[in-house]
Amino acid sequence: MTTMHNDDTDTNFPATFTWGVATSAYQIEGAAAIDGRGPSIWDTFSHADGKIIDGSNGDVACDHYHRYAEDVELIAKLGVNAYRFSMSWSRVQPTGSGAWNEAGFDFYARLLDALAAKGLDAHLTLYHWDLPQALQDEGGWLNRATCYHFAAYAAEVARRFGHQVASIATHNEPWCTAVLGHGTGQFAPGMADPAAAVQVSHHLLLSHGLAMQAMRAVNVPAKLGIVLNQWTATPATDSAQDRELAELEYARSVQWYMDAIFKGRYPALALKHADASALSIFENDFTDIKQPIDFLGVNYYTRAFMSAETPPRKPECKLGVNDMGWETYPQGLTELLVGLHREYRLPPVYITENGMAVADKLQGGKVHDQPRIEYVQLHLDALRAVIAQGIDVRGYFYWSLMDNFEWNSGYAKRFGMLYVDYATQQRSFKDSALWYRDFITAQRASHAVALVGEH
């Protein structure tokens, strides 16, 4: 299957649109015990037996800590104008409280200088799941004190780098930290306690609100927001049970975070079904959580397909599935954003992650990943449909710049536009990288032609 575009539809993205790629610290940096970095919960988790499918860890990963200059060169060659990355909290503050590690901050200063030299906007995420292990030892996100440590960390990063980055996101996908990290145990710290997951979700949201206030207090010029992973929930059939399941899934996964941030409460449906018996909420928590945000980052990969049958009915997957087993469902992105726009007064939106794992093979220095090209094309078409409805979408970041440590899947799953040979750390452009570069170039050219035509 090949999807083609007419030239006239290719100009639908605004001239000011942000085109980027994204990564996260633990997945690419390596240098796990170098220059004073403290261990994070992912160091601990990945070194425990049986937690990572291929038995690997992030000790070396893509060795980005030593190869950042080369990686920034590659980002620039993609033709994008932005790079989204996260900071390793335990690299800059080894125990999550107390002394700062200047060698850690120096690394990010060098990275930011390299990006600036190439004219690339930096979009920084403060927390992409790698809590300092020392804080976990004190209860982690179940301990309310962690929220205040996080706010102090946010303020320090904003004070140092707030004038060098285009945006700062507090959290990446708090749903994953809460549910996968504490509800099912698939992710660090590996806790399987649904009640704990609910409490953790609240503390993550509280820490976000406290961090927003702390960063605003140091007058940062950077735009401030949060990144949420979101999806539509489709009932498998028209049965009342399937419809109820879909409604509950959406309430639990999307509205739980959106309602807290934008409405200062949790959705009644999700609260009714949550294991909230031990949920501790202090009097002013929602006032703290409901801080105005400058942007909302949305990570979208697929939809939830909800079936009450045993075994559950599966979707038809007309456009196929990726290497993670996730259905390609681009119209879900349009449905999601249109629905959010209707329900909440949204600030500017960035698609901060969207991408596809493919079982890539490097052959003769090339990687032919046509399914990934089609996936991106289809989702950019879905985004065009959103923009056409007047929704303020400012940018798109492909996940990921390069193949990396894919959490509990280890190195077995490849999401990158750059192929990484982990034995040699050689990076190679996949066909999708070349396609993305050409697509962005064509976008710019069409705007340049339009500009000339106006004069």
Short mmCIF file of C-alpha atoms in Angstrom, two decimals:
data_model
loop_
_atom_site.label_atom_id
_atom_site.label_comp_id
_atom_site.label_asym_id
_atom_site.label_seq_id
_atom_site.Cartn_x
_atom_site.Cartn_y
_atom_site.Cartn_z
CA MET A 1 0.00 0.00 0.00
CA THR A 2 1.36 3.43 -0.93
CA THR A 3 -0.29 6.70 -0.06
CA MET A 4 0.28 9.68 -2.28
CA HIS A 5 -0.57 13.31 -1.70
CA ASN A 6 -1.65 16.06 -4.03
CA ASP A 7 0.69 19.03 -3.88
CA ASP A 8 -2.12 21.33 -2.84
CA THR A 9 -2.80 19.38 0.37
CA ASP A 10 0.88 19.41 1.31
CA THR A 11 0.76 23.09 2.22
CA ASN A 12 -1.78 22.68 5.03
CA PHE A 13 0.76 22.87 7.83
CA PRO A 14 1.47 26.45 8.90
CA ALA A 15 4.80 28.01 7.90
CA THR A 16 5.62 28.35 11.61
CA PHE A 17 4.96 24.64 12.28
CA THR A 18 7.53 22.85 14.44
CA TRP A 19 9.00 19.69 12.90
CA GLY A 20 10.98 17.53 15.28
CA VAL A 21 12.18 14.20 16.59
CA ALA A 22 12.17 13.00 20.20
CA THR A 23 14.16 10.86 22.63
CA SER A 24 14.46 10.33 26.39
CA ALA A 25 17.48 10.23 28.68
CA TYR A 26 17.47 6.65 29.97
CA GLN A 27 16.72 5.25 26.52
CA ILE A 28 19.73 6.81 24.77
CA GLU A 29 22.31 8.38 27.09
CA GLY A 30 24.13 5.42 28.64
CA ALA A 31 27.05 6.60 30.81
CA ALA A 32 25.01 5.27 33.71
CA ALA A 33 27.70 5.61 36.38
CA ILE A 34 29.85 8.36 34.87
CA ASP A 35 30.54 11.93 36.06
CA GLY A 36 28.60 11.59 39.29
CA ARG A 37 25.27 10.35 37.96
CA GLY A 38 23.26 8.54 40.63
CA PRO A 39 21.22 5.40 39.91
CA SER A 40 17.59 5.74 38.84
CA ILE A 41 14.73 3.29 39.26
CA TRP A 42 15.30 2.13 35.67
CA ASP A 43 18.91 1.21 36.47
CA THR A 44 17.63 -0.89 39.37
CA PHE A 45 14.70 -2.37 37.46
CA SER A 46 16.63 -3.26 34.30
CA HIS A 47 19.33 -5.00 36.33
CA ALA A 48 16.79 -7.19 38.15
CA ASP A 49 16.34 -10.68 36.70
CA GLY A 50 13.45 -11.20 34.30
CA LYS A 51 12.22 -7.60 34.07
CA ILE A 52 13.48 -6.79 30.56
CA ILE A 53 12.39 -9.14 27.77
CA ASP A 54 15.86 -9.45 26.19
CA GLY A 55 17.73 -9.24 29.50
CA SER A 56 19.35 -5.91 28.56
CA ASN A 57 19.70 -2.57 30.36
CA GLY A 58 20.44 1.09 29.66
CA ASP A 59 24.03 1.17 30.96
CA VAL A 60 25.35 2.03 27.48
CA ALA A 61 22.18 2.33 25.36
CA CYS A 62 23.05 4.55 22.35
CA ASP A 63 26.03 6.09 24.20
CA HIS A 64 24.52 9.50 23.43
CA TYR A 65 26.34 10.97 26.44
CA HIS A 66 29.59 10.61 24.50
CA ARG A 67 28.14 10.92 20.99
CA TYR A 68 25.75 13.86 21.42
CA ALA A 69 27.72 16.07 18.99
CA GLU A 70 27.43 13.47 16.23
CA ASP A 71 23.76 12.95 17.06
CA VAL A 72 23.01 16.68 16.84
CA GLU A 73 24.69 16.71 13.39
CA LEU A 74 22.35 13.89 12.34
CA ILE A 75 19.29 15.71 13.71
CA ALA A 76 20.25 18.77 11.66
CA LYS A 77 20.61 16.60 8.53
CA LEU A 78 17.00 15.47 8.99
CA GLY A 79 15.88 19.01 8.23
CA VAL A 80 13.82 19.31 11.40
CA ASN A 81 13.87 22.52 13.42
CA ALA A 82 13.35 21.04 16.88
CA TYR A 83 14.56 18.28 19.21
CA ARG A 84 12.66 16.98 22.20
CA PHE A 85 14.69 15.21 24.89
CA SER A 86 14.53 14.58 28.62
CA MET A 87 16.91 15.31 31.44
CA SER A 88 18.12 12.52 33.72
CA TRP A 89 17.17 13.83 37.19
CA SER A 90 19.77 11.60 38.88
CA ARG A 91 22.48 12.91 36.54
CA VAL A 92 22.01 16.48 37.77
CA GLN A 93 20.90 15.63 41.32
CA PRO A 94 22.14 12.13 42.17
CA THR A 95 19.83 11.53 45.13
CA GLY A 96 16.86 13.62 43.97
CA SER A 97 17.39 16.15 46.77
CA GLY A 98 20.36 18.00 48.17
CA ALA A 99 23.48 18.80 46.17
CA TRP A 100 23.45 19.47 42.44
CA ASN A 101 25.93 17.65 40.20
CA GLU A 102 27.65 20.27 38.06
CA ALA A 103 29.19 17.65 35.73
CA GLY A 104 25.65 16.50 34.91
CA PHE A 105 24.42 20.02 34.21
CA ASP A 106 27.53 20.57 32.06
CA PHE A 107 26.47 17.74 29.76
CA TYR A 108 23.08 19.36 29.10
CA ALA A 109 24.75 22.75 28.64
CA ARG A 110 26.98 21.24 25.95
CA LEU A 111 23.99 19.57 24.30
CA LEU A 112 22.02 22.84 24.28
CA ASP A 113 24.98 24.72 22.82
CA ALA A 114 25.31 22.12 20.06
CA LEU A 115 21.58 22.38 19.24
CA ALA A 116 21.72 26.20 19.21
CA ALA A 117 24.71 26.12 16.85
CA LYS A 118 22.55 24.18 14.37
CA GLY A 119 19.53 26.45 14.82
CA LEU A 120 17.52 23.67 16.49
CA ASP A 121 14.92 24.52 19.14
CA ALA A 122 15.28 22.49 22.33
CA HIS A 123 12.16 21.06 23.96
CA LEU A 124 13.05 19.72 27.39
CA THR A 125 11.15 17.17 29.47
CA LEU A 126 12.00 17.11 33.17
CA TYR A 127 10.74 13.62 33.94
CA HIS A 128 10.63 10.67 31.55
CA TRP A 129 10.20 7.92 34.16
CA ASP A 130 13.73 7.74 35.63
CA LEU A 131 13.21 8.69 39.29
CA PRO A 132 16.42 8.83 41.35
CA GLN A 133 16.65 5.52 43.22
CA ALA A 134 17.38 7.36 46.48
CA LEU A 135 13.88 8.91 46.33
CA GLN A 136 12.36 5.51 45.54
CA ASP A 137 14.04 4.19 48.68
CA GLU A 138 12.00 6.79 50.59
CA GLY A 139 8.72 5.73 48.98
CA GLY A 140 9.09 7.26 45.52
CA TRP A 141 5.93 8.70 44.00
CA LEU A 142 3.87 7.20 46.83
CA ASN A 143 5.63 9.64 49.15
CA ARG A 144 4.13 13.13 48.94
CA ALA A 145 7.57 14.61 49.71
CA THR A 146 8.70 13.55 46.20
CA CYS A 147 6.33 16.17 44.74
CA TYR A 148 8.23 18.93 46.54
CA HIS A 149 11.62 17.53 45.57
CA PHE A 150 10.42 17.51 41.96
CA ALA A 151 9.30 21.15 42.17
CA ALA A 152 12.73 22.15 43.52
CA TYR A 153 14.41 20.25 40.67
CA ALA A 154 12.10 21.95 38.12
CA ALA A 155 12.91 25.40 39.49
CA GLU A 156 16.68 24.76 39.33
CA VAL A 157 16.55 23.48 35.75
CA ALA A 158 14.33 26.41 34.71
CA ARG A 159 16.67 28.89 36.41
CA ARG A 160 19.69 27.46 34.58
CA PHE A 161 18.25 26.64 31.16
CA GLY A 162 14.86 28.35 30.88
CA HIS A 163 16.27 30.97 28.51
CA GLN A 164 17.91 28.36 26.23
CA VAL A 165 14.96 26.06 25.60
CA ALA A 166 11.75 26.65 23.67
CA SER A 167 9.65 24.65 26.11
CA ILE A 168 9.79 22.67 29.34
CA ALA A 169 7.39 19.80 29.98
CA THR A 170 7.04 18.63 33.57
CA HIS A 171 6.13 14.99 32.95
CA ASN A 172 6.08 12.57 30.07
CA GLU A 173 3.07 10.23 30.19
CA PRO A 174 2.21 10.14 33.91
CA TRP A 175 -0.30 7.38 33.04
CA CYS A 176 2.64 5.06 32.31
CA THR A 177 4.44 5.87 35.56
CA ALA A 178 1.25 5.29 37.54
CA VAL A 179 -0.32 2.31 35.76
CA LEU A 180 2.64 0.42 34.23
CA GLY A 181 5.05 1.31 37.02
CA HIS A 182 2.76 0.83 40.02
CA GLY A 183 -0.43 -0.87 38.84
CA THR A 184 0.83 -3.76 36.69
CA GLY A 185 4.55 -3.79 37.51
CA GLN A 186 5.67 -3.92 33.86
CA PHE A 187 7.78 -0.76 34.26
CA ALA A 188 10.03 0.54 37.03
CA PRO A 189 9.70 0.47 39.99
CA GLY A 190 7.80 -2.76 39.28
CA MET A 191 4.93 -2.45 41.75
CA ALA A 192 1.66 -4.29 41.04
CA ASP A 193 -0.87 -2.52 43.25
CA PRO A 194 -3.83 -0.76 41.60
CA ALA A 195 -4.51 1.36 44.69
CA ALA A 196 -0.89 2.54 44.67
CA ALA A 197 -1.25 3.46 40.99
CA VAL A 198 -4.17 5.78 41.80
CA GLN A 199 -2.23 7.53 44.57
CA VAL A 200 0.85 7.83 42.37
CA SER A 201 -1.21 9.42 39.58
CA HIS A 202 -2.40 12.04 42.05
CA HIS A 203 1.11 12.78 43.29
CA LEU A 204 2.40 13.04 39.71
CA LEU A 205 -0.30 15.60 38.92
CA LEU A 206 0.39 17.46 42.15
CA SER A 207 4.13 17.52 41.37
CA HIS A 208 3.29 18.91 37.93
CA GLY A 209 1.27 21.75 39.43
CA LEU A 210 3.90 22.53 42.06
CA ALA A 211 6.63 22.48 39.39
CA MET A 212 4.63 24.85 37.16
CA GLN A 213 4.40 27.33 40.03
CA ALA A 214 8.07 26.92 40.93
CA MET A 215 9.17 27.54 37.33
CA ARG A 216 6.84 30.53 36.91
CA ALA A 217 8.39 31.99 40.08
CA VAL A 218 11.81 32.17 38.37
CA ASN A 219 10.32 34.01 35.36
CA VAL A 220 11.34 31.61 32.61
CA PRO A 221 10.76 32.70 29.00
CA ALA A 222 10.31 29.03 27.94
CA LYS A 223 6.78 27.77 27.35
CA LEU A 224 5.67 25.43 30.17
CA GLY A 225 3.36 22.42 29.94
CA ILE A 226 2.94 18.67 30.27
CA VAL A 227 2.99 15.66 27.92
CA LEU A 228 0.16 13.11 28.16
CA ASN A 229 -0.24 9.84 26.29
CA GLN A 230 -3.77 9.66 25.01
CA TRP A 231 -6.05 7.53 22.88
CA THR A 232 -9.63 7.15 21.85
CA ALA A 233 -11.54 4.18 23.25
CA THR A 234 -13.75 2.38 20.72
CA PRO A 235 -16.43 -0.10 21.79
CA ALA A 236 -15.92 -3.39 19.91
CA THR A 237 -19.66 -3.70 19.30
CA ASP A 238 -22.78 -1.66 19.99
CA SER A 239 -23.54 -3.64 23.14
CA ALA A 240 -24.15 -1.69 26.35
CA GLN A 241 -21.26 -3.55 28.03
CA ASP A 242 -18.76 -2.60 25.31
CA ARG A 243 -19.92 1.02 25.30
CA GLU A 244 -19.61 1.22 29.09
CA LEU A 245 -16.14 -0.32 28.97
CA ALA A 246 -15.01 2.21 26.36
CA GLU A 247 -16.42 5.11 28.36
CA LEU A 248 -14.65 3.90 31.50
CA GLU A 249 -11.34 3.40 29.66
CA TYR A 250 -11.43 6.95 28.30
CA ALA A 251 -12.36 8.35 31.72
CA ARG A 252 -9.53 6.47 33.43
CA SER A 253 -6.78 7.13 30.94
CA VAL A 254 -7.54 10.49 29.30
CA GLN A 255 -10.08 12.42 31.39
CA TRP A 256 -8.39 11.53 34.71
CA TYR A 257 -5.41 13.72 33.77
CA MET A 258 -7.23 16.28 31.63
CA ASP A 259 -10.02 16.91 34.16
CA ALA A 260 -7.52 17.36 36.98
CA ILE A 261 -5.42 19.87 34.99
CA PHE A 262 -8.21 21.76 33.26
CA LYS A 263 -11.20 21.38 35.61
CA GLY A 264 -9.57 20.83 39.00
CA ARG A 265 -11.26 17.48 39.74
CA TYR A 266 -11.25 13.81 38.82
CA PRO A 267 -14.01 12.41 36.56
CA ALA A 268 -16.78 10.84 38.64
CA LEU A 269 -16.96 7.69 36.49
CA ALA A 270 -13.25 6.93 36.88
CA LEU A 271 -13.29 7.77 40.58
CA LYS A 272 -16.24 5.41 41.13
CA HIS A 273 -14.37 2.49 39.55
CA ALA A 274 -10.87 3.34 40.82
CA ASP A 275 -9.30 1.55 43.75
CA ALA A 276 -9.38 4.86 45.59
CA SER A 277 -10.03 3.56 49.10
CA ALA A 278 -6.69 4.86 50.30
CA LEU A 279 -6.47 7.90 48.00
CA SER A 280 -5.06 10.81 49.94
CA ILE A 281 -5.94 14.26 48.57
CA PHE A 282 -5.15 17.37 50.61
CA GLU A 283 -7.46 20.36 50.69
CA ASN A 284 -5.67 22.61 48.18
CA ASP A 285 -4.29 19.91 45.88
CA PHE A 286 -6.55 20.64 42.94
CA THR A 287 -5.81 24.36 43.21
CA ASP A 288 -2.14 23.45 42.85
CA ILE A 289 -2.77 20.98 40.01
CA LYS A 290 -5.00 23.30 37.98
CA GLN A 291 -2.25 25.67 36.86
CA PRO A 292 -2.56 27.36 33.47
CA ILE A 293 -0.27 25.63 30.95
CA ASP A 294 1.24 27.20 27.84
CA PHE A 295 0.99 24.03 25.78
CA LEU A 296 -0.28 20.46 25.91
CA GLY A 297 1.93 17.70 24.52
CA VAL A 298 -0.03 14.74 23.17
CA ASN A 299 1.60 11.36 22.52
CA TYR A 300 -0.55 9.24 20.20
CA TYR A 301 0.20 5.77 18.83
CA THR A 302 -3.05 3.81 18.58
CA ARG A 303 -6.57 3.48 19.98
CA ALA A 304 -8.03 1.32 22.74
CA PHE A 305 -10.49 -1.28 21.42
CA MET A 306 -12.82 -2.30 24.23
CA SER A 307 -14.60 -5.66 24.29
CA ALA A 308 -16.48 -7.30 27.18
CA GLU A 309 -16.38 -10.72 25.48
CA THR A 310 -14.14 -13.59 26.63
CA PRO A 311 -11.70 -13.72 24.97
CA PRO A 312 -11.98 -10.03 23.96
CA ARG A 313 -12.96 -9.31 20.37
CA LYS A 314 -10.04 -7.91 18.36
CA PRO A 315 -10.14 -5.00 15.88
CA GLU A 316 -9.86 -5.76 12.16
CA CYS A 317 -6.58 -3.79 11.91
CA LYS A 318 -7.21 -2.79 8.29
CA LEU A 319 -3.97 -0.80 8.19
CA GLY A 320 -1.95 -3.47 9.96
CA VAL A 321 -0.16 -3.60 13.30
CA ASN A 322 3.33 -2.50 14.30
CA ASP A 323 6.10 -4.59 15.83
CA MET A 324 4.66 -3.93 19.30
CA GLY A 325 1.36 -5.45 18.16
CA TRP A 326 -0.37 -2.05 18.14
CA GLU A 327 -3.01 -1.35 15.51
CA THR A 328 -2.34 1.48 13.06
CA TYR A 329 -5.39 3.72 13.54
CA PRO A 330 -4.64 7.27 12.30
CA GLN A 331 -8.22 8.53 12.40
CA GLY A 332 -8.03 8.08 16.17
CA LEU A 333 -5.67 11.07 16.29
CA THR A 334 -8.27 13.27 14.58
CA GLU A 335 -11.08 11.93 16.78
CA LEU A 336 -9.01 12.40 19.92
CA LEU A 337 -8.01 16.01 19.29
CA VAL A 338 -11.44 17.07 18.06
CA GLY A 339 -12.96 15.52 21.19
CA LEU A 340 -10.46 17.19 23.51
CA HIS A 341 -11.00 20.53 21.78
CA ARG A 342 -14.74 20.18 22.37
CA GLU A 343 -14.40 19.22 26.04
CA TYR A 344 -11.56 21.47 27.21
CA ARG A 345 -10.31 24.93 26.35
CA LEU A 346 -7.04 23.66 24.97
CA PRO A 347 -3.84 25.67 24.89
CA PRO A 348 -1.62 25.20 21.80
CA VAL A 349 -1.06 21.47 21.16
CA TYR A 350 2.10 19.66 20.08
CA ILE A 351 2.12 16.04 18.96
CA THR A 352 5.13 15.24 21.12
CA GLU A 353 5.30 11.56 20.12
CA ASN A 354 3.95 9.49 17.27
CA GLY A 355 5.77 6.60 15.67
CA MET A 356 6.00 2.96 14.81
CA ALA A 357 8.14 -0.01 15.79
CA VAL A 358 9.22 -2.00 12.72
CA ALA A 359 11.38 -5.16 12.58
CA ASP A 360 14.05 -3.24 10.69
CA LYS A 361 16.99 -4.93 8.95
CA LEU A 362 20.16 -3.11 7.87
CA GLN A 363 21.08 -4.35 4.40
CA GLY A 364 23.91 -2.77 2.42
CA GLY A 365 23.85 0.27 4.68
CA LYS A 366 20.14 0.84 4.03
CA VAL A 367 16.92 0.16 5.94
CA HIS A 368 13.76 -0.10 3.84
CA ASP A 369 11.00 0.75 6.33
CA GLN A 370 8.08 1.57 4.05
CA PRO A 371 5.48 0.69 6.76
CA ARG A 372 6.91 3.48 8.94
CA ILE A 373 6.72 6.00 6.08
CA GLU A 374 3.08 5.07 5.51
CA TYR A 375 2.34 5.30 9.24
CA VAL A 376 3.75 8.83 9.46
CA GLN A 377 2.01 9.93 6.24
CA LEU A 378 -1.35 8.70 7.51
CA HIS A 379 -0.94 10.42 10.88
CA LEU A 380 0.15 13.68 9.28
CA ASP A 381 -2.99 13.48 7.12
CA ALA A 382 -5.02 12.95 10.31
CA LEU A 383 -3.31 16.01 11.80
CA ARG A 384 -4.14 18.07 8.72
CA ALA A 385 -7.79 17.22 9.29
CA VAL A 386 -7.45 18.54 12.85
CA ILE A 387 -5.79 21.80 11.77
CA ALA A 388 -8.47 22.24 9.08
CA GLN A 389 -11.03 22.36 11.93
CA GLY A 390 -9.28 25.32 13.50
CA ILE A 391 -7.54 23.45 16.33
CA ASP A 392 -4.22 25.07 17.25
CA VAL A 393 -1.65 22.33 16.62
CA ARG A 394 1.84 23.84 16.60
CA GLY A 395 4.16 20.91 15.93
CA TYR A 396 4.89 17.23 15.36
CA PHE A 397 7.74 15.20 16.87
CA TYR A 398 8.44 11.75 15.48
CA TRP A 399 9.29 9.08 18.07
CA SER A 400 12.09 8.38 17.91
CA LEU A 401 15.20 9.99 16.48
CA MET A 402 16.99 6.64 16.72
CA ASP A 403 16.50 3.07 17.83
CA ASN A 404 17.04 2.82 21.57
CA PHE A 405 16.32 0.99 24.82
CA GLU A 406 12.58 0.37 24.51
CA TRP A 407 11.88 -0.04 28.23
CA ASN A 408 10.81 -3.57 29.18
CA SER A 409 11.20 -4.67 25.53
CA GLY A 410 14.92 -3.87 25.69
CA TYR A 411 16.62 -3.43 22.32
CA ALA A 412 14.30 -5.85 20.50
CA LYS A 413 11.92 -3.11 19.27
CA ARG A 414 13.05 -0.37 16.89
CA PHE A 415 11.13 2.94 16.67
CA GLY A 416 13.95 5.07 15.24
CA MET A 417 14.33 6.93 11.97
CA LEU A 418 18.03 6.23 12.46
CA TYR A 419 19.11 2.60 12.66
CA VAL A 420 21.52 1.90 15.52
CA ASP A 421 23.95 -1.01 15.30
CA TYR A 422 24.44 -1.50 19.03
CA ALA A 423 27.70 -3.44 18.60
CA THR A 424 29.42 -0.52 16.83
CA GLN A 425 27.09 2.40 17.75
CA GLN A 426 26.96 3.19 14.02
CA ARG A 427 23.88 5.26 13.09
CA SER A 428 22.31 4.87 9.62
CA PHE A 429 19.48 6.83 8.03
CA LYS A 430 16.48 4.62 7.33
CA ASP A 431 14.30 5.31 4.30
CA SER A 432 11.81 6.98 6.67
CA ALA A 433 14.46 9.52 7.75
CA LEU A 434 15.09 10.49 4.12
CA TRP A 435 11.35 10.63 3.45
CA TYR A 436 10.75 12.84 6.52
CA ARG A 437 13.57 15.17 5.46
CA ASP A 438 12.14 15.48 1.94
CA PHE A 439 8.60 16.00 3.27
CA ILE A 440 9.73 18.86 5.52
CA THR A 441 11.81 20.37 2.69
CA ALA A 442 8.75 20.28 0.41
CA GLN A 443 6.65 21.96 3.11
CA ARG A 444 9.15 24.80 3.39
CA ALA A 445 9.46 25.13 -0.37
CA SER A 446 5.69 25.40 -0.80
CA HIS A 447 5.56 28.21 1.80
CA ALA A 448 8.45 29.99 0.10
CA VAL A 449 6.62 29.80 -3.24
CA ALA A 450 3.43 31.09 -1.60
CA LEU A 451 5.38 33.96 -0.05
CA VAL A 452 6.89 34.95 -3.41
CA GLY A 453 3.44 34.79 -4.96
CA GLU A 454 2.13 37.32 -2.43
CA HIS A 455 4.65 39.97 -3.47
#
